[in-house]
PDB file of C-alpha atoms and ligand atoms in Angstrom:
ATOM      1  CA  MET A 212       1.574   3.185 -31.094  1.00 87.00           C
ATOM      2  CA  ASP A 213       2.982   5.860 -33.365  1.00 91.00           C
ATOM      3  CA  LEU A 214       4.892   3.638 -35.761  1.00 96.00           C
ATOM      4  CA  LYS A 215       5.900   6.474 -38.029  1.00 94.00           C
ATOM      5  CA  SER A 216       8.242   7.941 -35.450  1.00 94.00           C
ATOM      6  CA  TYR A 217      10.280   4.718 -35.548  1.00 97.00           C
ATOM      7  CA  ARG A 218      10.365   4.458 -39.329  1.00 96.00           C
ATOM      8  CA  ALA A 219      13.517   5.745 -40.953  1.00 96.00           C
ATOM      9  CA  PRO A 220      12.853   8.708 -43.234  1.00 91.00           C
ATOM     10  CA  TYR A 221      12.834   7.840 -46.938  1.00 90.00           C
ATOM     11  CA  LYS A 222      16.098   8.739 -48.653  1.00 78.00           C
ATOM     12  CA  LYS A 223      17.078  11.316 -46.123  1.00 86.00           C
ATOM     13  CA  GLU A 224      20.282  11.547 -44.150  1.00 88.00           C
ATOM     14  CA  PHE A 225      20.023  11.154 -40.408  1.00 87.00           C
ATOM     15  CA  SER A 226      22.125  10.294 -37.419  1.00 89.00           C
ATOM     16  CA  LEU A 227      21.437   7.274 -35.246  1.00 92.00           C
ATOM     17  CA  LYS A 228      22.115   9.558 -32.298  1.00 91.00           C
ATOM     18  CA  ASP A 229      18.667  11.090 -32.951  1.00 89.00           C
ATOM     19  CA  PHE A 230      17.058   7.745 -32.232  1.00 94.00           C
ATOM     20  CA  ALA A 231      16.926   6.876 -28.528  1.00 96.00           C
ATOM     21  CA  THR A 232      17.941   3.317 -27.725  1.00 98.00           C
ATOM     22  CA  ASP A 233      16.019   3.239 -24.428  1.00 97.00           C
ATOM     23  CA  ASP A 234      12.715   4.655 -25.650  1.00 96.00           C
ATOM     24  CA  THR A 235       9.641   2.709 -24.497  1.00 96.00           C
ATOM     25  CA  GLY A 236       6.972   4.874 -26.113  1.00 94.00           C
ATOM     26  CA  LYS A 237       4.087   5.409 -23.773  1.00 93.00           C
ATOM     27  CA  PHE A 238       4.680   2.134 -22.005  1.00 94.00           C
ATOM     28  CA  GLU A 239       5.934   2.147 -18.476  1.00 90.00           C
ATOM     29  CA  SER A 240       5.749  -1.470 -17.543  1.00 91.00           C
ATOM     30  CA  LYS A 241       6.891  -4.691 -19.060  1.00 94.00           C
ATOM     31  CA  GLU A 242       3.623  -6.362 -17.998  1.00 95.00           C
ATOM     32  CA  GLU A 243       1.482  -4.023 -20.053  1.00 94.00           C
ATOM     33  CA  ALA A 244       3.746  -4.463 -23.093  1.00 95.00           C
ATOM     34  CA  GLU A 245       3.705  -8.249 -22.727  1.00 94.00           C
ATOM     35  CA  ARG A 246      -0.080  -8.299 -22.648  1.00 96.00           C
ATOM     36  CA  LEU A 247      -0.183  -6.375 -25.893  1.00 95.00           C
ATOM     37  CA  LEU A 248       2.535  -8.546 -27.403  1.00 95.00           C
ATOM     38  CA  SER A 249       0.466 -11.665 -26.804  1.00 95.00           C
ATOM     39  CA  HIS A 250      -2.513  -9.950 -28.385  1.00 97.00           C
ATOM     40  CA  ASN A 251      -0.348  -9.105 -31.428  1.00 97.00           C
ATOM     41  CA  VAL A 252       0.959 -12.651 -31.630  1.00 96.00           C
ATOM     42  CA  LYS A 253      -2.627 -13.959 -31.849  1.00 96.00           C
ATOM     43  CA  ARG A 254      -3.539 -11.417 -34.510  1.00 97.00           C
ATOM     44  CA  MET A 255      -0.404 -12.302 -36.492  1.00 97.00           C
ATOM     45  CA  ALA A 256      -1.412 -15.966 -36.445  1.00 97.00           C
ATOM     46  CA  GLU A 257      -4.858 -15.112 -37.875  1.00 97.00           C
ATOM     47  CA  LEU A 258      -3.350 -12.977 -40.606  1.00 98.00           C
ATOM     48  CA  GLN A 259      -0.714 -15.599 -41.383  1.00 97.00           C
ATOM     49  CA  ASP A 260      -3.471 -18.164 -41.838  1.00 97.00           C
ATOM     50  CA  ALA A 261      -5.129 -15.952 -44.447  1.00 98.00           C
ATOM     51  CA  LEU A 262      -1.765 -15.156 -46.110  1.00 98.00           C
ATOM     52  CA  TYR A 263      -1.100 -18.880 -46.467  1.00 97.00           C
ATOM     53  CA  ALA A 264      -4.561 -19.642 -47.838  1.00 97.00           C
ATOM     54  CA  HIS A 265      -4.412 -16.668 -50.223  1.00 97.00           C
ATOM     55  CA  ASP A 266      -1.056 -17.907 -51.542  1.00 97.00           C
ATOM     56  CA  ARG A 267      -0.254 -14.746 -53.478  1.00 97.00           C
ATOM     57  CA  TYR A 268       1.885 -12.509 -51.269  1.00 98.00           C
ATOM     58  CA  ALA A 269       4.963 -13.248 -49.178  1.00 98.00           C
ATOM     59  CA  LEU A 270       6.336 -11.203 -46.302  1.00 98.00           C
ATOM     60  CA  LEU A 271      10.081 -10.880 -45.806  1.00 98.00           C
ATOM     61  CA  LEU A 272      11.280  -9.641 -42.402  1.00 98.00           C
ATOM     62  CA  ILE A 273      14.911  -8.616 -42.166  1.00 98.00           C
ATOM     63  CA  PHE A 274      16.679  -8.309 -38.818  1.00 98.00           C
ATOM     64  CA  GLN A 275      19.970  -6.471 -38.541  1.00 98.00           C
ATOM     65  CA  ALA A 276      21.802  -5.356 -35.415  1.00 98.00           C
ATOM     66  CA  MET A 277      25.028  -5.161 -33.501  1.00 98.00           C
ATOM     67  CA  ASP A 278      25.827  -8.296 -31.465  1.00 97.00           C
ATOM     68  CA  ALA A 279      23.700  -8.945 -28.375  1.00 97.00           C
ATOM     69  CA  ALA A 280      21.016  -6.509 -29.500  1.00 98.00           C
ATOM     70  CA  GLY A 281      18.456  -9.294 -29.205  1.00 96.00           C
ATOM     71  CA  LYS A 282      17.791 -10.446 -32.765  1.00 97.00           C
ATOM     72  CA  ASP A 283      17.438 -14.092 -31.782  1.00 96.00           C
ATOM     73  CA  GLY A 284      15.156 -13.376 -28.822  1.00 95.00           C
ATOM     74  CA  ALA A 285      12.985 -11.004 -30.831  1.00 95.00           C
ATOM     75  CA  ILE A 286      12.588 -13.576 -33.609  1.00 96.00           C
ATOM     76  CA  LYS A 287      11.770 -16.286 -31.057  1.00 95.00           C
ATOM     77  CA  HIS A 288       9.194 -14.277 -29.131  1.00 89.00           C
ATOM     78  CA  VAL A 289       7.519 -12.498 -31.982  1.00 85.00           C
ATOM     79  CA  MET A 290       7.173 -15.666 -34.043  1.00 85.00           C
ATOM     80  CA  SER A 291       6.105 -17.891 -31.163  1.00 90.00           C
ATOM     81  CA  GLY A 292       2.443 -18.051 -32.203  1.00 88.00           C
ATOM     82  CA  LEU A 293       2.953 -18.576 -35.917  1.00 94.00           C
ATOM     83  CA  ASN A 294       2.375 -21.769 -37.800  1.00 95.00           C
ATOM     84  CA  PRO A 295       5.881 -23.185 -38.467  1.00 94.00           C
ATOM     85  CA  GLN A 296       4.697 -24.508 -41.851  1.00 94.00           C
ATOM     86  CA  GLY A 297       4.143 -20.976 -43.063  1.00 95.00           C
ATOM     87  CA  THR A 298       7.413 -19.572 -41.754  1.00 96.00           C
ATOM     88  CA  GLN A 299      10.974 -19.824 -43.065  1.00 95.00           C
ATOM     89  CA  VAL A 300      13.977 -18.568 -41.094  1.00 96.00           C
ATOM     90  CA  PHE A 301      17.468 -18.121 -42.540  1.00 97.00           C
ATOM     91  CA  SER A 302      20.619 -16.952 -40.758  1.00 97.00           C
ATOM     92  CA  PHE A 303      23.252 -15.369 -42.934  1.00 98.00           C
ATOM     93  CA  LYS A 304      26.814 -16.096 -41.886  1.00 97.00           C
ATOM     94  CA  GLN A 305      30.103 -15.425 -43.589  1.00 97.00           C
ATOM     95  CA  PRO A 306      29.656 -16.569 -47.179  1.00 97.00           C
ATOM     96  CA  SER A 307      31.003 -20.000 -48.130  1.00 97.00           C
ATOM     97  CA  ALA A 308      33.415 -20.578 -51.022  1.00 96.00           C
ATOM     98  CA  GLU A 309      30.465 -21.667 -53.169  1.00 97.00           C
ATOM     99  CA  GLU A 310      28.531 -18.523 -52.286  1.00 97.00           C
ATOM    100  CA  LEU A 311      31.531 -16.335 -53.078  1.00 97.00           C
ATOM    101  CA  ASP A 312      31.564 -17.874 -56.533  1.00 97.00           C
ATOM    102  CA  HIS A 313      28.252 -16.129 -57.263  1.00 97.00           C
ATOM    103  CA  ASP A 314      26.856 -12.619 -57.131  1.00 97.00           C
ATOM    104  CA  TYR A 315      25.892 -11.613 -53.597  1.00 98.00           C
ATOM    105  CA  LEU A 316      22.149 -11.960 -54.107  1.00 98.00           C
ATOM    106  CA  TRP A 317      22.436 -15.599 -55.153  1.00 98.00           C
ATOM    107  CA  ARG A 318      22.116 -16.953 -51.641  1.00 98.00           C
ATOM    108  CA  VAL A 319      19.478 -14.345 -50.813  1.00 98.00           C
ATOM    109  CA  ASN A 320      17.302 -15.361 -53.768  1.00 98.00           C
ATOM    110  CA  LYS A 321      17.514 -19.001 -52.745  1.00 97.00           C
ATOM    111  CA  SER A 322      16.252 -18.071 -49.294  1.00 98.00           C
ATOM    112  CA  LEU A 323      13.281 -15.887 -50.240  1.00 98.00           C
ATOM    113  CA  PRO A 324       9.927 -16.893 -48.769  1.00 98.00           C
ATOM    114  CA  GLU A 325       7.526 -18.689 -51.070  1.00 98.00           C
ATOM    115  CA  ARG A 326       4.120 -17.159 -51.754  1.00 98.00           C
ATOM    116  CA  GLY A 327       1.900 -17.395 -48.711  1.00 98.00           C
ATOM    117  CA  ARG A 328       4.882 -17.588 -46.352  1.00 98.00           C
ATOM    118  CA  ILE A 329       6.586 -15.297 -43.879  1.00 98.00           C
ATOM    119  CA  GLY A 330      10.372 -15.340 -44.337  1.00 98.00           C
ATOM    120  CA  ILE A 331      12.729 -14.201 -41.637  1.00 97.00           C
ATOM    121  CA  PHE A 332      16.307 -13.183 -42.331  1.00 98.00           C
ATOM    122  CA  ASN A 333      18.596 -13.161 -39.308  1.00 98.00           C
ATOM    123  CA  ARG A 334      21.174 -10.860 -40.943  1.00 98.00           C
ATOM    124  CA  SER A 335      20.836 -10.544 -44.701  1.00 98.00           C
ATOM    125  CA  HIS A 336      22.281  -9.014 -47.875  1.00 98.00           C
ATOM    126  CA  TYR A 337      22.690  -5.867 -45.756  1.00 98.00           C
ATOM    127  CA  GLU A 338      25.921  -7.386 -44.426  1.00 98.00           C
ATOM    128  CA  GLU A 339      27.217  -6.584 -47.916  1.00 98.00           C
ATOM    129  CA  ILE A 340      27.127  -2.880 -47.134  1.00 98.00           C
ATOM    130  CA  LEU A 341      27.922  -3.191 -43.421  1.00 98.00           C
ATOM    131  CA  VAL A 342      30.514  -5.736 -42.341  1.00 98.00           C
ATOM    132  CA  VAL A 343      31.957  -5.947 -45.856  1.00 97.00           C
ATOM    133  CA  ARG A 344      32.438  -2.185 -45.789  1.00 97.00           C
ATOM    134  CA  VAL A 345      33.817  -1.935 -42.249  1.00 97.00           C
ATOM    135  CA  HIS A 346      36.343  -4.735 -42.854  1.00 97.00           C
ATOM    136  CA  ASN A 347      36.840  -4.211 -46.538  1.00 94.00           C
ATOM    137  CA  TYR A 348      35.976  -7.794 -47.470  1.00 96.00           C
ATOM    138  CA  LEU A 349      35.301  -6.873 -51.108  1.00 94.00           C
ATOM    139  CA  GLU A 350      38.448  -8.571 -52.335  1.00 92.00           C
ATOM    140  CA  ALA A 351      37.055 -11.972 -51.305  1.00 93.00           C
ATOM    141  CA  GLU A 352      34.026 -11.415 -53.533  1.00 95.00           C
ATOM    142  CA  LYS A 353      36.076 -11.777 -56.715  1.00 94.00           C
ATOM    143  CA  LEU A 354      34.333  -8.985 -58.591  1.00 96.00           C
ATOM    144  CA  PRO A 355      35.966  -8.026 -61.887  1.00 96.00           C
ATOM    145  CA  GLU A 356      38.344  -5.175 -61.164  1.00 94.00           C
ATOM    146  CA  PRO A 357      36.812  -2.566 -63.518  1.00 94.00           C
ATOM    147  CA  LEU A 358      33.537  -2.964 -61.629  1.00 95.00           C
ATOM    148  CA  VAL A 359      34.988  -2.096 -58.245  1.00 93.00           C
ATOM    149  CA  LYS A 360      34.778   1.656 -58.427  1.00 90.00           C
ATOM    150  CA  LYS A 361      35.125   4.198 -55.667  1.00 88.00           C
ATOM    151  CA  ASP A 362      31.368   4.634 -55.513  1.00 94.00           C
ATOM    152  CA  ILE A 363      30.696   0.892 -55.197  1.00 97.00           C
ATOM    153  CA  TRP A 364      28.642   1.454 -52.010  1.00 97.00           C
ATOM    154  CA  LYS A 365      26.392   3.949 -53.787  1.00 97.00           C
ATOM    155  CA  THR A 366      25.974   1.395 -56.555  1.00 97.00           C
ATOM    156  CA  ARG A 367      25.027  -1.232 -54.013  1.00 98.00           C
ATOM    157  CA  PHE A 368      22.511   1.076 -52.311  1.00 97.00           C
ATOM    158  CA  ARG A 369      20.843   1.461 -55.690  1.00 98.00           C
ATOM    159  CA  GLN A 370      20.949  -2.275 -56.304  1.00 98.00           C
ATOM    160  CA  PHE A 371      19.280  -2.865 -52.930  1.00 98.00           C
ATOM    161  CA  ARG A 372      16.541  -0.345 -53.667  1.00 98.00           C
ATOM    162  CA  ASP A 373      15.952  -1.822 -57.119  1.00 98.00           C
ATOM    163  CA  TYR A 374      15.942  -5.380 -55.823  1.00 98.00           C
ATOM    164  CA  GLU A 375      13.488  -4.688 -53.031  1.00 98.00           C
ATOM    165  CA  ARG A 376      11.247  -2.760 -55.386  1.00 98.00           C
ATOM    166  CA  TYR A 377      11.354  -5.675 -57.810  1.00 98.00           C
ATOM    167  CA  LEU A 378      10.356  -8.004 -54.990  1.00 98.00           C
ATOM    168  CA  TYR A 379       7.490  -5.709 -54.006  1.00 98.00           C
ATOM    169  CA  GLU A 380       6.253  -5.600 -57.589  1.00 98.00           C
ATOM    170  CA  ASN A 381       6.230  -9.381 -57.578  1.00 98.00           C
ATOM    171  CA  GLY A 382       4.285  -9.853 -54.362  1.00 98.00           C
ATOM    172  CA  VAL A 383       7.087  -9.969 -51.782  1.00 98.00           C
ATOM    173  CA  GLN A 384       6.747  -7.235 -49.168  1.00 98.00           C
ATOM    174  CA  THR A 385       9.993  -6.509 -47.323  1.00 98.00           C
ATOM    175  CA  VAL A 386      10.186  -4.887 -43.880  1.00 98.00           C
ATOM    176  CA  LYS A 387      13.533  -4.224 -42.233  1.00 98.00           C
ATOM    177  CA  PHE A 388      14.310  -3.887 -38.530  1.00 98.00           C
ATOM    178  CA  PHE A 389      17.453  -2.395 -37.081  1.00 98.00           C
ATOM    179  CA  LEU A 390      17.641  -3.246 -33.381  1.00 98.00           C
ATOM    180  CA  ASN A 391      19.273  -0.182 -31.965  1.00 98.00           C
ATOM    181  CA  ILE A 392      21.122  -0.715 -28.663  1.00 98.00           C
ATOM    182  CA  SER A 393      23.514   1.559 -26.846  1.00 98.00           C
ATOM    183  CA  LYS A 394      27.170   0.722 -26.410  1.00 98.00           C
ATOM    184  CA  ASP A 395      26.599   0.597 -22.634  1.00 98.00           C
ATOM    185  CA  GLU A 396      23.762  -1.870 -22.920  1.00 98.00           C
ATOM    186  CA  GLN A 397      25.880  -4.096 -25.160  1.00 98.00           C
ATOM    187  CA  LYS A 398      28.609  -4.074 -22.525  1.00 98.00           C
ATOM    188  CA  LYS A 399      26.090  -5.102 -19.846  1.00 97.00           C
ATOM    189  CA  ARG A 400      24.856  -7.961 -21.996  1.00 97.00           C
ATOM    190  CA  PHE A 401      28.384  -9.164 -22.790  1.00 97.00           C
ATOM    191  CA  LEU A 402      29.230  -9.081 -19.068  1.00 97.00           C
ATOM    192  CA  LYS A 403      26.108 -11.118 -18.337  1.00 96.00           C
ATOM    193  CA  ARG A 404      27.299 -13.714 -20.817  1.00 95.00           C
ATOM    194  CA  LEU A 405      30.533 -13.960 -18.849  1.00 96.00           C
ATOM    195  CA  ASP A 406      28.815 -14.090 -15.440  1.00 96.00           C
ATOM    196  CA  ASP A 407      26.015 -16.523 -16.199  1.00 95.00           C
ATOM    197  CA  PRO A 408      27.219 -20.108 -16.818  1.00 95.00           C
ATOM    198  CA  THR A 409      24.158 -20.800 -18.995  1.00 95.00           C
ATOM    199  CA  LYS A 410      25.150 -17.887 -21.176  1.00 93.00           C
ATOM    200  CA  ASN A 411      28.929 -18.494 -21.363  1.00 94.00           C
ATOM    201  CA  TRP A 412      28.523 -20.308 -24.683  1.00 95.00           C
ATOM    202  CA  LYS A 413      27.117 -17.169 -26.230  1.00 92.00           C
ATOM    203  CA  PHE A 414      30.197 -15.121 -25.514  1.00 93.00           C
ATOM    204  CA  SER A 415      32.453 -14.752 -28.498  1.00 93.00           C
ATOM    205  CA  THR A 416      35.753 -12.944 -28.820  1.00 94.00           C
ATOM    206  CA  ALA A 417      34.727 -12.054 -32.373  1.00 95.00           C
ATOM    207  CA  ASP A 418      31.830 -10.028 -30.909  1.00 95.00           C
ATOM    208  CA  LEU A 419      34.295  -8.182 -28.693  1.00 96.00           C
ATOM    209  CA  LYS A 420      36.396  -7.405 -31.744  1.00 96.00           C
ATOM    210  CA  GLU A 421      33.387  -6.045 -33.612  1.00 97.00           C
ATOM    211  CA  ARG A 422      32.591  -3.866 -30.591  1.00 98.00           C
ATOM    212  CA  GLY A 423      35.950  -2.213 -31.232  1.00 98.00           C
ATOM    213  CA  HIS A 424      34.501  -0.954 -34.512  1.00 98.00           C
ATOM    214  CA  TRP A 425      31.360   0.463 -32.859  1.00 98.00           C
ATOM    215  CA  ASN A 426      31.609   3.947 -34.378  1.00 97.00           C
ATOM    216  CA  ASP A 427      32.326   2.652 -37.872  1.00 97.00           C
ATOM    217  CA  TYR A 428      29.271   0.419 -37.659  1.00 98.00           C
ATOM    218  CA  GLN A 429      27.043   3.256 -36.432  1.00 97.00           C
ATOM    219  CA  LYS A 430      28.153   5.276 -39.437  1.00 96.00           C
ATOM    220  CA  VAL A 431      27.639   2.604 -42.052  1.00 97.00           C
ATOM    221  CA  TYR A 432      24.313   1.550 -40.537  1.00 98.00           C
ATOM    222  CA  ALA A 433      23.014   5.133 -40.614  1.00 97.00           C
ATOM    223  CA  GLU A 434      24.047   5.573 -44.224  1.00 96.00           C
ATOM    224  CA  ALA A 435      22.770   2.186 -45.356  1.00 97.00           C
ATOM    225  CA  ILE A 436      19.410   2.750 -43.667  1.00 97.00           C
ATOM    226  CA  ALA A 437      19.039   6.284 -45.035  1.00 96.00           C
ATOM    227  CA  GLU A 438      19.851   5.096 -48.563  1.00 97.00           C
ATOM    228  CA  THR A 439      17.561   2.078 -48.575  1.00 97.00           C
ATOM    229  CA  SER A 440      14.480   3.041 -46.595  1.00 97.00           C
ATOM    230  CA  THR A 441      11.715   3.145 -49.198  1.00 97.00           C
ATOM    231  CA  LYS A 442       7.989   2.785 -49.146  1.00 95.00           C
ATOM    232  CA  TYR A 443       8.445  -0.613 -50.793  1.00 96.00           C
ATOM    233  CA  ALA A 444      10.809  -1.786 -48.089  1.00 98.00           C
ATOM    234  CA  PRO A 445      10.877   0.488 -45.041  1.00 98.00           C
ATOM    235  CA  TRP A 446      13.398   0.351 -42.230  1.00 98.00           C
ATOM    236  CA  TYR A 447      12.273   0.562 -38.617  1.00 98.00           C
ATOM    237  CA  ILE A 448      14.794   1.708 -36.059  1.00 98.00           C
ATOM    238  CA  VAL A 449      13.791  -0.267 -33.008  1.00 98.00           C
ATOM    239  CA  PRO A 450      14.912   1.005 -29.588  1.00 98.00           C
ATOM    240  CA  ALA A 451      16.384  -2.211 -28.223  1.00 98.00           C
ATOM    241  CA  ASP A 452      17.789  -1.457 -24.763  1.00 98.00           C
ATOM    242  CA  LYS A 453      14.492  -2.746 -23.365  1.00 97.00           C
ATOM    243  CA  LYS A 454      13.853  -6.090 -24.994  1.00 97.00           C
ATOM    244  CA  TRP A 455      10.155  -6.065 -24.086  1.00 97.00           C
ATOM    245  CA  PHE A 456       9.610  -2.815 -25.955  1.00 97.00           C
ATOM    246  CA  ALA A 457      11.570  -3.952 -29.011  1.00 97.00           C
ATOM    247  CA  ARG A 458       9.433  -7.090 -29.226  1.00 97.00           C
ATOM    248  CA  LEU A 459       6.196  -5.153 -28.887  1.00 97.00           C
ATOM    249  CA  LEU A 460       7.181  -2.646 -31.538  1.00 98.00           C
ATOM    250  CA  ILE A 461       8.310  -5.318 -34.001  1.00 98.00           C
ATOM    251  CA  SER A 462       5.101  -7.310 -33.544  1.00 97.00           C
ATOM    252  CA  THR A 463       2.996  -4.176 -34.047  1.00 98.00           C
ATOM    253  CA  VAL A 464       4.797  -3.348 -37.300  1.00 98.00           C
ATOM    254  CA  ILE A 465       4.268  -6.903 -38.557  1.00 98.00           C
ATOM    255  CA  VAL A 466       0.545  -6.864 -37.723  1.00 98.00           C
ATOM    256  CA  LYS A 467       0.054  -3.507 -39.436  1.00 98.00           C
ATOM    257  CA  THR A 468       2.003  -4.630 -42.492  1.00 98.00           C
ATOM    258  CA  LEU A 469       0.013  -7.843 -42.835  1.00 98.00           C
ATOM    259  CA  GLU A 470      -3.239  -5.926 -42.424  1.00 98.00           C
ATOM    260  CA  ARG A 471      -2.200  -3.584 -45.188  1.00 97.00           C
ATOM    261  CA  MET A 472      -1.420  -6.538 -47.475  1.00 97.00           C
ATOM    262  CA  LYS A 473      -5.058  -7.655 -47.036  1.00 96.00           C
ATOM    263  CA  PRO A 474      -4.614 -11.389 -47.437  1.00 96.00           C
ATOM    264  CA  GLU A 475      -7.923 -13.008 -48.394  1.00 95.00           C
ATOM    265  CA  TYR A 476      -9.182 -16.538 -48.117  1.00 96.00           C
ATOM    266  CA  PRO A 477      -9.697 -17.878 -51.627  1.00 93.00           C
ATOM    267  CA  LYS A 478     -13.284 -17.624 -52.810  1.00 91.00           C
ATOM    268  CA  VAL A 479     -14.963 -20.957 -53.264  1.00 89.00           C
ATOM    269  CA  SER A 480     -16.678 -21.296 -56.637  1.00 90.00           C
ATOM    270  CA  GLU A 481     -20.477 -21.408 -56.890  1.00 90.00           C
ATOM    271  CA  ASP A 482     -20.247 -24.978 -58.125  1.00 90.00           C
ATOM    272  CA  LYS A 483     -18.153 -26.106 -55.202  1.00 90.00           C
ATOM    273  CA  LEU A 484     -20.430 -24.290 -52.770  1.00 90.00           C
ATOM    274  CA  LYS A 485     -23.386 -26.126 -54.237  1.00 89.00           C
ATOM    275  CA  ASN A 486     -21.598 -29.427 -53.853  1.00 94.00           C
ATOM    276  CA  LEU A 487     -20.694 -28.846 -50.189  1.00 92.00           C
ATOM    277  CA  GLU A 488     -24.175 -29.902 -49.071  1.00 89.00           C
ATOM    278  CA  GLY A 489     -23.817 -33.100 -51.052  1.00 91.00           C
ATOM    279  CA  TYR A 490     -20.441 -33.849 -49.410  1.00 93.00           C
ATOM    280  CA  ARG A 491     -21.956 -33.223 -45.981  1.00 92.00           C
ATOM    281  CA  LYS A 492     -24.760 -35.623 -46.721  1.00 92.00           C
ATOM    282  CA  GLN A 493     -22.293 -38.238 -47.973  1.00 94.00           C
ATOM    283  CA  LEU A 494     -20.309 -38.012 -44.716  1.00 96.00           C
ATOM    284  CA  MET A 495     -23.391 -38.084 -42.512  1.00 95.00           C
ATOM    285  CA  ASP A 496     -24.801 -41.107 -44.368  1.00 95.00           C
ATOM    286  CA  GLU A 497     -21.650 -43.176 -43.812  1.00 94.00           C
ATOM    287  CA  SER A 498     -22.507 -46.293 -41.918  1.00 78.00           C
TER     288      SER A 498
HETATM  289  P1  ATP B 738      24.538 -15.312 -32.992  1.00 59.13           P
HETATM  290  O1  ATP B 738      25.874 -14.805 -32.577  1.00 59.13           O
HETATM  291  O2  ATP B 738      23.419 -14.845 -32.134  1.00 59.13           O
HETATM  292  O3  ATP B 738      24.494 -16.773 -33.281  1.00 59.13           O
HETATM  293  P2  ATP B 738      25.104 -13.942 -35.461  1.00 59.13           P
HETATM  294  O4  ATP B 738      24.190 -13.468 -36.537  1.00 59.13           O
HETATM  295  O5  ATP B 738      25.978 -12.928 -34.795  1.00 59.13           O
HETATM  296  O6  ATP B 738      24.177 -14.650 -34.407  1.00 59.13           O
HETATM  297  P3  ATP B 738      27.505 -15.388 -35.972  1.00 59.13           P
HETATM  298  O7  ATP B 738      27.744 -16.752 -36.505  1.00 59.13           O
HETATM  299  O8  ATP B 738      28.025 -15.003 -34.646  1.00 59.13           O
HETATM  300  O9  ATP B 738      25.931 -15.132 -36.046  1.00 59.13           O
HETATM  301  O10 ATP B 738      28.056 -14.301 -36.981  1.00 59.13           O
HETATM  302  C1  ATP B 738      27.834 -14.324 -38.327  1.00 59.13           C
HETATM  303  C2  ATP B 738      28.872 -13.398 -38.914  1.00 59.13           C
HETATM  304  O11 ATP B 738      28.819 -13.488 -40.330  1.00 59.13           O
HETATM  305  C3  ATP B 738      28.652 -11.961 -38.537  1.00 59.13           C
HETATM  306  O12 ATP B 738      29.801 -11.435 -37.983  1.00 59.13           O
HETATM  307  C4  ATP B 738      28.327 -11.293 -39.861  1.00 59.13           C
HETATM  308  O13 ATP B 738      28.803  -9.976 -39.915  1.00 59.13           O
HETATM  309  C5  ATP B 738      29.044 -12.217 -40.833  1.00 59.13           C
HETATM  310  N1  ATP B 738      28.484 -12.110 -42.185  1.00 59.13           N
HETATM  311  C6  ATP B 738      27.220 -12.282 -42.583  1.00 59.13           C
HETATM  312  N2  ATP B 738      27.088 -12.031 -43.902  1.00 59.13           N
HETATM  313  C7  ATP B 738      28.308 -11.689 -44.354  1.00 59.13           C
HETATM  314  C8  ATP B 738      28.833 -11.333 -45.621  1.00 59.13           C
HETATM  315  N3  ATP B 738      28.059 -11.263 -46.680  1.00 59.13           N
HETATM  316  N4  ATP B 738      30.137 -11.068 -45.699  1.00 59.13           N
HETATM  317  C9  ATP B 738      30.930 -11.129 -44.628  1.00 59.13           C
HETATM  318  N5  ATP B 738      30.508 -11.478 -43.402  1.00 59.13           N
HETATM  319  C10 ATP B 738      29.212 -11.749 -43.257  1.00 59.13           C
HETATM  320 MG1   MG B 739      27.363 -13.530 -33.238  1.00 59.13          MG
END
């Protein structure tokens, strides 16, 4: 799969309209994609095992999207083969009063994956330059007035780049996924939530309200992605109208990223190696 064509250009303006939401690469059938997905899931599990044993690097996967784009499903499917002990998932909701009493990265820092782990953010600090911008929630953040300048979003873009670079330089590799669905597909999925009694619970009037701001979100997403896609923390724009393709693409990116990180099983010292025979003998001689 040509992953590069789905990676957002580094620090270059672009329009989301140039990224098809219904692209399925060279795949024509769901069956073929699902076969490859299960292969990727197995490979991810092997690499995760080595990442855990190595205990040096951490991988942070960030998922951002409009409602009903399939974040939850993608996380569930892609992570299905991983060892839960080596995985940490956090969902970022509206900040609590305690969280608003701190800088916006406070809750993010507390949720970072430990070394050897894969961390998954369902939404993230990116909400700080998306929903906060669309709805102008800055006031609630209690920043000192002289610090809220007109170019606050530019400042935040820089802070995001710096932060993710800092993480990279300390062993945390960040990869960001924007699940890109069309407005039509979102409508279909909302209607399904209304029609299917097992999905009624998922329907939320808040989601409908956010849909009303579709164009604003497309604009802020495009700018945020363009400003923060770096080689330390790339953004992938995942065509998400076909869930099976989105899941395949995401799993492929994760496998490639883990392979590039080259997690290694710790080397056993000569002394310990020498002793292994002794331990074996001890166990075999047990009566
Ligand atoms: P699902 O609906 O599938 O459970 P979700 O991620 O949409 O998943 P919700 O509880 O519906 O979860 O929504 C969380 C809301 O919190 C979103 O509308 C999001 O924009 C908002 N949110 C997250 N972070 C912030 C933030 N820093 N400031 C303001 N709002 C935020
Ligand atoms: Mg929601």
